PDB file of C-alpha atoms in Angstrom:
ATOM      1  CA  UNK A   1      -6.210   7.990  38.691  1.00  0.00           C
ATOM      2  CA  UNK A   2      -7.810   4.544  40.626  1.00  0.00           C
ATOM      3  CA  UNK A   3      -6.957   1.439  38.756  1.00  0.00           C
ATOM      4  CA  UNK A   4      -8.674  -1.702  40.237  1.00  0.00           C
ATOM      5  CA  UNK A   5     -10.164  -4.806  39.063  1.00  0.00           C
ATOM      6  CA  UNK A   6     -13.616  -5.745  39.652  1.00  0.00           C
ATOM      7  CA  UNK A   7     -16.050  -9.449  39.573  1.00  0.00           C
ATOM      8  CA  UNK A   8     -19.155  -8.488  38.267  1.00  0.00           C
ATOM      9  CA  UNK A   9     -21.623 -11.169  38.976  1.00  0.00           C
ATOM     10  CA  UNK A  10     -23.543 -11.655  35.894  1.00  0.00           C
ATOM     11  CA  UNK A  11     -22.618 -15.504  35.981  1.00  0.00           C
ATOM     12  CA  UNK A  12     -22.141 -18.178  38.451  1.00  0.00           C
ATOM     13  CA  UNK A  13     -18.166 -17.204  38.996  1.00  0.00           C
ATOM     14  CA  UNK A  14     -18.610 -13.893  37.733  1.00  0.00           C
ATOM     15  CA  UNK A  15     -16.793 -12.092  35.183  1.00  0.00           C
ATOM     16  CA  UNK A  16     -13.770 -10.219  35.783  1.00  0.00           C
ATOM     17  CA  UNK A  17     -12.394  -6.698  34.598  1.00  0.00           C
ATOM     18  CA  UNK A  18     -10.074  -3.846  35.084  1.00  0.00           C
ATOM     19  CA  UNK A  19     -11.423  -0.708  35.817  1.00  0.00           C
ATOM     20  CA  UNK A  20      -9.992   2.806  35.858  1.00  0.00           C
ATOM     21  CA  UNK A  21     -11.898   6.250  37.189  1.00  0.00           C
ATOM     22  CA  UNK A  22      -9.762   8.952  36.740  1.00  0.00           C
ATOM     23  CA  UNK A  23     -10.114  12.330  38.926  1.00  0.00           C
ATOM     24  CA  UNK A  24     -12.940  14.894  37.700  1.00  0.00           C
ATOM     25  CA  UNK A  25     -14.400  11.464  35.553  1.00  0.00           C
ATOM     26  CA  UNK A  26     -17.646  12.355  33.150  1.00  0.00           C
ATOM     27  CA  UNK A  27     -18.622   9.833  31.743  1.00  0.00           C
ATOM     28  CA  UNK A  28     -17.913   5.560  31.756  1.00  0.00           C
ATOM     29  CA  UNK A  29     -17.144   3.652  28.806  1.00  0.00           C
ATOM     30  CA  UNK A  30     -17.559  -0.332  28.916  1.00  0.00           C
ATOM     31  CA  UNK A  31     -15.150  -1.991  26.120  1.00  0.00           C
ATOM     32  CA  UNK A  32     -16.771  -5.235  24.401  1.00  0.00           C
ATOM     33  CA  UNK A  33     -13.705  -7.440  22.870  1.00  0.00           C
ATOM     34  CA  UNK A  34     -13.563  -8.778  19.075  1.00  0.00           C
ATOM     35  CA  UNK A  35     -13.777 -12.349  18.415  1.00  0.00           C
ATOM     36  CA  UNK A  36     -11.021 -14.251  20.683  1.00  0.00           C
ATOM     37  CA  UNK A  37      -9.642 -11.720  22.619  1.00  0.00           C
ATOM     38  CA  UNK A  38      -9.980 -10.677  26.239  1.00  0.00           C
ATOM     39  CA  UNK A  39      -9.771  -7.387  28.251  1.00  0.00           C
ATOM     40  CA  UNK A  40      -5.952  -7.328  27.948  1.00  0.00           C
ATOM     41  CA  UNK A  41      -5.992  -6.702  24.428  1.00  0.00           C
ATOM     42  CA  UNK A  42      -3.305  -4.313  23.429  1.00  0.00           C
ATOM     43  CA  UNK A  43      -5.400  -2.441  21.389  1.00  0.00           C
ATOM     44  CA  UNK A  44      -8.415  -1.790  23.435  1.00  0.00           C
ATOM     45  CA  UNK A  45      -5.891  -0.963  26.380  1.00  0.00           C
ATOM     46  CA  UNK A  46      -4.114   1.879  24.617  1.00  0.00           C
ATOM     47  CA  UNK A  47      -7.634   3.148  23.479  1.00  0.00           C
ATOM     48  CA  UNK A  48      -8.752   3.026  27.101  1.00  0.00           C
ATOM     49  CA  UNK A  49      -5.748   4.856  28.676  1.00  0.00           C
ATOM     50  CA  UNK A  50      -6.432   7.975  26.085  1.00  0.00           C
ATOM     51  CA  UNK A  51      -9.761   7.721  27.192  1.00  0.00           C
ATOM     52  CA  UNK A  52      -8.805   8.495  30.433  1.00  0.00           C
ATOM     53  CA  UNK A  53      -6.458  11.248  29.439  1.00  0.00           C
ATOM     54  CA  UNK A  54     -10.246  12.733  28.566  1.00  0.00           C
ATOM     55  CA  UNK A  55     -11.396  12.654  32.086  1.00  0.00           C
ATOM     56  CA  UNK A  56     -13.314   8.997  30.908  1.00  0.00           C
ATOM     57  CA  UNK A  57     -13.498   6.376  33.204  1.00  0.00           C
ATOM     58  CA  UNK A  58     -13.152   2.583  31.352  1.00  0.00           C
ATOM     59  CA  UNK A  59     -14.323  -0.385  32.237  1.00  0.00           C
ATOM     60  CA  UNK A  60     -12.863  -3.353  30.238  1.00  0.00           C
ATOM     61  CA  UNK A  61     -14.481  -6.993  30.941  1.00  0.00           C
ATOM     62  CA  UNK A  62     -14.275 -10.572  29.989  1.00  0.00           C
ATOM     63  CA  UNK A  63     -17.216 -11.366  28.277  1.00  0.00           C
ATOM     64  CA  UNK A  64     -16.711 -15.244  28.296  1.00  0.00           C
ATOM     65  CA  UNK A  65     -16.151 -16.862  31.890  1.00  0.00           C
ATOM     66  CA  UNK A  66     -12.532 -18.909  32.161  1.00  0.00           C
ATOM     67  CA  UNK A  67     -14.090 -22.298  31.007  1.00  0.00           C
ATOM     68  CA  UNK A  68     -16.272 -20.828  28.283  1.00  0.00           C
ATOM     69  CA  UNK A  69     -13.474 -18.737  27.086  1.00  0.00           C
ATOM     70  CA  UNK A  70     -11.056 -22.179  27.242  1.00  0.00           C
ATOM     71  CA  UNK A  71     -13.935 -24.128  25.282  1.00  0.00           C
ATOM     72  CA  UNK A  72     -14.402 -21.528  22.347  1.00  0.00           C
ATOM     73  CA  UNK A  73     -10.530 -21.469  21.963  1.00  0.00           C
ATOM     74  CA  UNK A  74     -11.154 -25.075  20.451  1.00  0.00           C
ATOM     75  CA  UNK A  75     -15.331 -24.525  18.918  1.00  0.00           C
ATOM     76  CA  UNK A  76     -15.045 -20.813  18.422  1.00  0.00           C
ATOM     77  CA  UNK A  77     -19.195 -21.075  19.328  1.00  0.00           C
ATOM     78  CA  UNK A  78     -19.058 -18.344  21.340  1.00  0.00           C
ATOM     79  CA  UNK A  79     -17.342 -15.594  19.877  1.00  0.00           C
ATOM     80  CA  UNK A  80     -19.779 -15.484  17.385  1.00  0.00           C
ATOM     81  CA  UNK A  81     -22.901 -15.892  19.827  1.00  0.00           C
ATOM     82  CA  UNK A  82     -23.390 -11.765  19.744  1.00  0.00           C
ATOM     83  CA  UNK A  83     -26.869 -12.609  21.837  1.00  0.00           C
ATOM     84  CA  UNK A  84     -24.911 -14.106  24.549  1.00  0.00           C
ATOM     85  CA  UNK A  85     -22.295 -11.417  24.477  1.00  0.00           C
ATOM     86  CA  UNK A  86     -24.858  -8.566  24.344  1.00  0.00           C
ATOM     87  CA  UNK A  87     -26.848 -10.166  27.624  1.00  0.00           C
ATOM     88  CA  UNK A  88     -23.872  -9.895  29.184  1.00  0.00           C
ATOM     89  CA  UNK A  89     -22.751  -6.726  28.479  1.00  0.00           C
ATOM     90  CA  UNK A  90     -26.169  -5.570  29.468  1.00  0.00           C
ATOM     91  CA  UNK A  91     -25.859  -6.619  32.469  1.00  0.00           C
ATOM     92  CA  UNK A  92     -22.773  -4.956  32.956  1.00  0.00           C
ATOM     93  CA  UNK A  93     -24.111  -1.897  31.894  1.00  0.00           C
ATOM     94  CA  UNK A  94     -26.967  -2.346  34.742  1.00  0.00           C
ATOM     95  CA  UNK A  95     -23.976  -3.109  37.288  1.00  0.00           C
ATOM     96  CA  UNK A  96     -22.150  -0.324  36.371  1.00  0.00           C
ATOM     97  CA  UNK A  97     -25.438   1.871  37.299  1.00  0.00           C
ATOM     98  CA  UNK A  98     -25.724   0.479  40.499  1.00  0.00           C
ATOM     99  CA  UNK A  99     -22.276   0.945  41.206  1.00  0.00           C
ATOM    100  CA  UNK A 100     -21.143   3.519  43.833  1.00  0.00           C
ATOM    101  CA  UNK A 101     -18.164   4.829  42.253  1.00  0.00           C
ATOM    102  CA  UNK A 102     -19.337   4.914  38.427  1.00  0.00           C
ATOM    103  CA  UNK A 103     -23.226   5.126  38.853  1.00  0.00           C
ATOM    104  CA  UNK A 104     -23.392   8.639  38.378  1.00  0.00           C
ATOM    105  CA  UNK A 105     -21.666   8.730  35.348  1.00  0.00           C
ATOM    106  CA  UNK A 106     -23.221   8.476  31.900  1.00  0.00           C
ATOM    107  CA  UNK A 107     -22.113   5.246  29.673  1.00  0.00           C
ATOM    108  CA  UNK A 108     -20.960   4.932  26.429  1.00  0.00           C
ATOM    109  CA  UNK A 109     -19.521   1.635  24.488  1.00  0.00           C
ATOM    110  CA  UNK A 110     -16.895   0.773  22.685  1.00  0.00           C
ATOM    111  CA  UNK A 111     -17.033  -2.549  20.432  1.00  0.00           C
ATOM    112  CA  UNK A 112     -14.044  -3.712  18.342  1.00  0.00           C
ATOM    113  CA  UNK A 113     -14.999  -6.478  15.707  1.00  0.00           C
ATOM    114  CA  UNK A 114     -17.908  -8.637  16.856  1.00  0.00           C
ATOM    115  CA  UNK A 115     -17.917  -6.981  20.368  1.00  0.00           C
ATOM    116  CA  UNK A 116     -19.158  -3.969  18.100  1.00  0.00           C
ATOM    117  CA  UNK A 117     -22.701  -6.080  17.003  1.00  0.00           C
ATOM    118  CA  UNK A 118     -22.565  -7.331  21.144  1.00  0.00           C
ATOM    119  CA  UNK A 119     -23.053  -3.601  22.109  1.00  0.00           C
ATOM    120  CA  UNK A 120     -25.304  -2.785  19.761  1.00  0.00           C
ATOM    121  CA  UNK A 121     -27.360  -5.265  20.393  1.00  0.00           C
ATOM    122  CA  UNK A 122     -26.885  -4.235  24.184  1.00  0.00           C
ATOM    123  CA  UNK A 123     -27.672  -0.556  23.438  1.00  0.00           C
ATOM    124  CA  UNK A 124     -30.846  -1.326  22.009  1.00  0.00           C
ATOM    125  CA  UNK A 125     -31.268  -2.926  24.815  1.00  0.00           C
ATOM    126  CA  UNK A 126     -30.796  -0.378  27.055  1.00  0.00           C
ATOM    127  CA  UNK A 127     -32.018   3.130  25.400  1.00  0.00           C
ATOM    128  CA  UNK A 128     -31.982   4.687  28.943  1.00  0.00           C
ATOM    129  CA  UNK A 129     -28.919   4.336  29.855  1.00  0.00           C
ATOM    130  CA  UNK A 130     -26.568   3.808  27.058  1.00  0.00           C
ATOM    131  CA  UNK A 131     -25.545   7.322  25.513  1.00  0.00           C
ATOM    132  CA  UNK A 132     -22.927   6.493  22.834  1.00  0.00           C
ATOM    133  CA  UNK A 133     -21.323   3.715  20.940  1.00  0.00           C
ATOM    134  CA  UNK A 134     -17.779   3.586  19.034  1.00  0.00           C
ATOM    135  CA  UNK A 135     -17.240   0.701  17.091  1.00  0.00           C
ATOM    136  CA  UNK A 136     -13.550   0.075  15.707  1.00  0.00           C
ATOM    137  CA  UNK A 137     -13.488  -2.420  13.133  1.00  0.00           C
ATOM    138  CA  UNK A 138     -16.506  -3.839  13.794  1.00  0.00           C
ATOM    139  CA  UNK A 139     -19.361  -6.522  12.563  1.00  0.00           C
ATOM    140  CA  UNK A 140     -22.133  -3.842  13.227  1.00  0.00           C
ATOM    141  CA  UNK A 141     -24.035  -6.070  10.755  1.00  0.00           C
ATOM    142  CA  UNK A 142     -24.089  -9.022  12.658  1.00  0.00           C
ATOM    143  CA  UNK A 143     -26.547  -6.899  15.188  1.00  0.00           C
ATOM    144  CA  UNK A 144     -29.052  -7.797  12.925  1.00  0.00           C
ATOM    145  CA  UNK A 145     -32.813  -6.538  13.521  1.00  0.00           C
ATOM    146  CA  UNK A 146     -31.372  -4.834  16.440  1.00  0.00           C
ATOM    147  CA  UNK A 147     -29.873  -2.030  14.763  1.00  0.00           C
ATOM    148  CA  UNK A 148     -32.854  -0.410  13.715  1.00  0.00           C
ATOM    149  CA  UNK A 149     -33.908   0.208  17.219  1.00  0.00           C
ATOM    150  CA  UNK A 150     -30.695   2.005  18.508  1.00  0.00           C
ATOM    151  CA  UNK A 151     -31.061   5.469  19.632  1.00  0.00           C
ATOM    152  CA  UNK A 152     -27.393   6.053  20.931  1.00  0.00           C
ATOM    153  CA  UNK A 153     -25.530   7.864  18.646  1.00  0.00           C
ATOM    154  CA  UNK A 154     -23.114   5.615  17.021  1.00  0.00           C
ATOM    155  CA  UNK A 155     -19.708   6.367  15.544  1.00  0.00           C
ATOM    156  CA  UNK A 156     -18.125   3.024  12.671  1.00  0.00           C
ATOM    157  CA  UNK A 157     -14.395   3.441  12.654  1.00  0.00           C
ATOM    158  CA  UNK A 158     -13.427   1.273   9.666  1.00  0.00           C
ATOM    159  CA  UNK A 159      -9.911   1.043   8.178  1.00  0.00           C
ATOM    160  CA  UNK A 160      -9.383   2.336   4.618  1.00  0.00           C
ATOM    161  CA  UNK A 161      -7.936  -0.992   3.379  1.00  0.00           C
ATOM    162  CA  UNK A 162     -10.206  -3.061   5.146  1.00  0.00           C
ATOM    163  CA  UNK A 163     -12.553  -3.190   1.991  1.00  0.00           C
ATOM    164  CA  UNK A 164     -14.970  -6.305   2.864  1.00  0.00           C
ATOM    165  CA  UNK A 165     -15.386  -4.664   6.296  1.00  0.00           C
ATOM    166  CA  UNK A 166     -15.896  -1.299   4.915  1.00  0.00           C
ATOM    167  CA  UNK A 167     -19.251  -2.644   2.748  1.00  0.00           C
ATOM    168  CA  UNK A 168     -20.399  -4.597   6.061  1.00  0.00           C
ATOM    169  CA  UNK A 169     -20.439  -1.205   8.055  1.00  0.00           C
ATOM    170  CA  UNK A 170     -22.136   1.038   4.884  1.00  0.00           C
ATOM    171  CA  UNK A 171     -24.840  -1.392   5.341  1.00  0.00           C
ATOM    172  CA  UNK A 172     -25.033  -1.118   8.993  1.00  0.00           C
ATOM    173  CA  UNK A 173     -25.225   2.854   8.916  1.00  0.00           C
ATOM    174  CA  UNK A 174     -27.767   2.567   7.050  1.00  0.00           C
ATOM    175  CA  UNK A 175     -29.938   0.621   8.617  1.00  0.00           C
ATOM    176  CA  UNK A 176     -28.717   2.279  12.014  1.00  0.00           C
ATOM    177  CA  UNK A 177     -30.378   5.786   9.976  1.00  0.00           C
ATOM    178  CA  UNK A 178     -29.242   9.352  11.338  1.00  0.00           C
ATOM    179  CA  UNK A 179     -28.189   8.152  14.481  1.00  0.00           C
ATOM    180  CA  UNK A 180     -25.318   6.700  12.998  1.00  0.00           C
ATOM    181  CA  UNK A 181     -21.605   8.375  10.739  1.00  0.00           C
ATOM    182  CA  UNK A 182     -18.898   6.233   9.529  1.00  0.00           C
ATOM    183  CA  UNK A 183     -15.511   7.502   9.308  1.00  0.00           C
ATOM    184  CA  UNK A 184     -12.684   5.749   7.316  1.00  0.00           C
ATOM    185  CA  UNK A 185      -9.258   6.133   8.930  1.00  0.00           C
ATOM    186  CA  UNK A 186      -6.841   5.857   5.998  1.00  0.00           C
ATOM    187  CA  UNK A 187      -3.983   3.412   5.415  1.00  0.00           C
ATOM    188  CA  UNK A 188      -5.451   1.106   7.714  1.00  0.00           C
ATOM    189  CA  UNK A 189      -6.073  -2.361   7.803  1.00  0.00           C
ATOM    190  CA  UNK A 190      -8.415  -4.565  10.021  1.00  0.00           C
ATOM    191  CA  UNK A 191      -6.692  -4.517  13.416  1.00  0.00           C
ATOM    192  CA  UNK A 192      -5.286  -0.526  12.966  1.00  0.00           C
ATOM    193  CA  UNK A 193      -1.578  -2.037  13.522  1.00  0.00           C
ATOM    194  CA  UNK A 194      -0.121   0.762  11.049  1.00  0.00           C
ATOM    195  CA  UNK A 195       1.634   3.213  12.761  1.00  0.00           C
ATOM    196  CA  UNK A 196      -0.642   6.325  14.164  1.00  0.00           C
ATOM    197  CA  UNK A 197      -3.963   4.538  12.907  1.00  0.00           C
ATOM    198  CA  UNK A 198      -4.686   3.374  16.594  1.00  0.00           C
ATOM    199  CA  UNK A 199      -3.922   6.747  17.702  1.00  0.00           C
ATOM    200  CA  UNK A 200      -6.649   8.429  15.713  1.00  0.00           C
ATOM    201  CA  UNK A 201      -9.018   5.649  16.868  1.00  0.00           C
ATOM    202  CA  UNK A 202      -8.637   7.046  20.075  1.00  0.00           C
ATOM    203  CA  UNK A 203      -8.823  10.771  19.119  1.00  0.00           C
ATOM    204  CA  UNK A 204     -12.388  10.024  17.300  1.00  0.00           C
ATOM    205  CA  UNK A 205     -13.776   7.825  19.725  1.00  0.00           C
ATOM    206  CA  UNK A 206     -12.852  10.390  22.715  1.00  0.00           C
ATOM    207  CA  UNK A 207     -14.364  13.227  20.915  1.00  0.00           C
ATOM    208  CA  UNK A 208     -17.407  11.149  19.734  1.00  0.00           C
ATOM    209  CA  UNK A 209     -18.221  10.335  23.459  1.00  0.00           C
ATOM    210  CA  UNK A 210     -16.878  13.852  25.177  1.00  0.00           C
ATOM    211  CA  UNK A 211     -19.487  15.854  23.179  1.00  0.00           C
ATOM    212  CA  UNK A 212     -22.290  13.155  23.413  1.00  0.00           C
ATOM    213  CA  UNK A 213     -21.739  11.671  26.939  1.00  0.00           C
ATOM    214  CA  UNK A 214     -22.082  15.177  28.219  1.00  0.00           C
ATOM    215  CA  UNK A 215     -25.434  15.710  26.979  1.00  0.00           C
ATOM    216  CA  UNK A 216     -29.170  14.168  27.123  1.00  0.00           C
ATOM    217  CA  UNK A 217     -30.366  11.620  24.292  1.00  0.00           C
ATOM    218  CA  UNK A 218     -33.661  10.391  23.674  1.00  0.00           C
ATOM    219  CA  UNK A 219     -34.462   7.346  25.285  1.00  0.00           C
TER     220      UNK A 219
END
């Protein structure tokens, strides 16, 4: 399985992530980070490496750039700029196509608390070329006008306890219409820290984009 990390240069600088391709891979997924966390989050991490147990290659990158990450650590502006994050991630997703070792492949995304309206917003974006989304705990909501014109199929992950969040993501599968399901994984809370709640995050999402990234959607 090839780990390496990778500058994508969507920014002066560029952005930097950690990719992994595993032998026999069939399909990418691109991981957009909740509010104030990075590509090393524990959580995403474990959900990437099960993806890859499912023959799924990851690619998990730093939205915000060193400086803009060290200036939202005192405003918080940007965590909550989902148009900034979603351009971005975009962008990544049109790398990732012109990419040698992961063009081929088709792409699915994974958003975990705001990072789930950021690829949302993205997959709209990009009908053509983005095939699935998983959001785990997510803002779908905060996707706004956006989520009415996303034709990826889209699976909301939402802990059982997390009750506010729970409401937030009803709303959003609503407006999202029959491309959308939300599943509630029981016993959990907002970040899935209760033992074998993370677990079954992974064993949804990994299903959700094994049977969808393998097939054709309308653009």
């Amino acid at each position: 399985m090839a780990g390496y990390e990778v500058t994508v240069p969507v920014v002066d600088g560029g952005l930097v992530g950690d990719v992994i391709v595993p032998s026999g891979a069939v399909g990418v997924v691109l991981f957009a980070h909740g509010s104030g966390s990075s590509r090393h989050s524990p959580r995403n991490v474990a959900v990437a490496h099960q993806l890859n147990d499912r023959s799924l290659a990851t690619v998990l990158v730093d939205l915000l750039t060193p400086e803009e990450d060290a200036r939202d650590e005192v405003t918080a502006e940007l965590r909550f700029d989902i148009g900034l994050l979603a351009e971005r991630l975009a962008a990544i997703v049109d790398w990732v196509a012109a990419d040698p070792a992961l063009g081929r492949l088709p792409v699915g995304l994974f958003g975990a608390s705001t990072g789930a309206a950021a690829a949302l917003v993205a997959a709209a974006a990009r009908p053509d070329r983005v095939g699935a989304v998983v959001s785990r705990g997510g803002r779908p909501d905060l996707a706004g006008s956006s989520l009415a014109a996303v034709r990826a199929p889209t699976l909301l992950l939402v802990g059982g306890l997390d009750e506010q969040v729970i409401v937030l993501n009803e709303q959003a599968r609503d407006q999202l219409g029959e491309v959308a399901e939300l599943r509630i994984v029981p016993g959990a809370t907002h970040l899935f820290e209760e033992p074998g709640t993370l677990d079954q995050v992974a064993e949804q999402a990994g299903a959700w984009f094994g049977s969808h990234l393998r097939q054709p959607h309308p653009a």
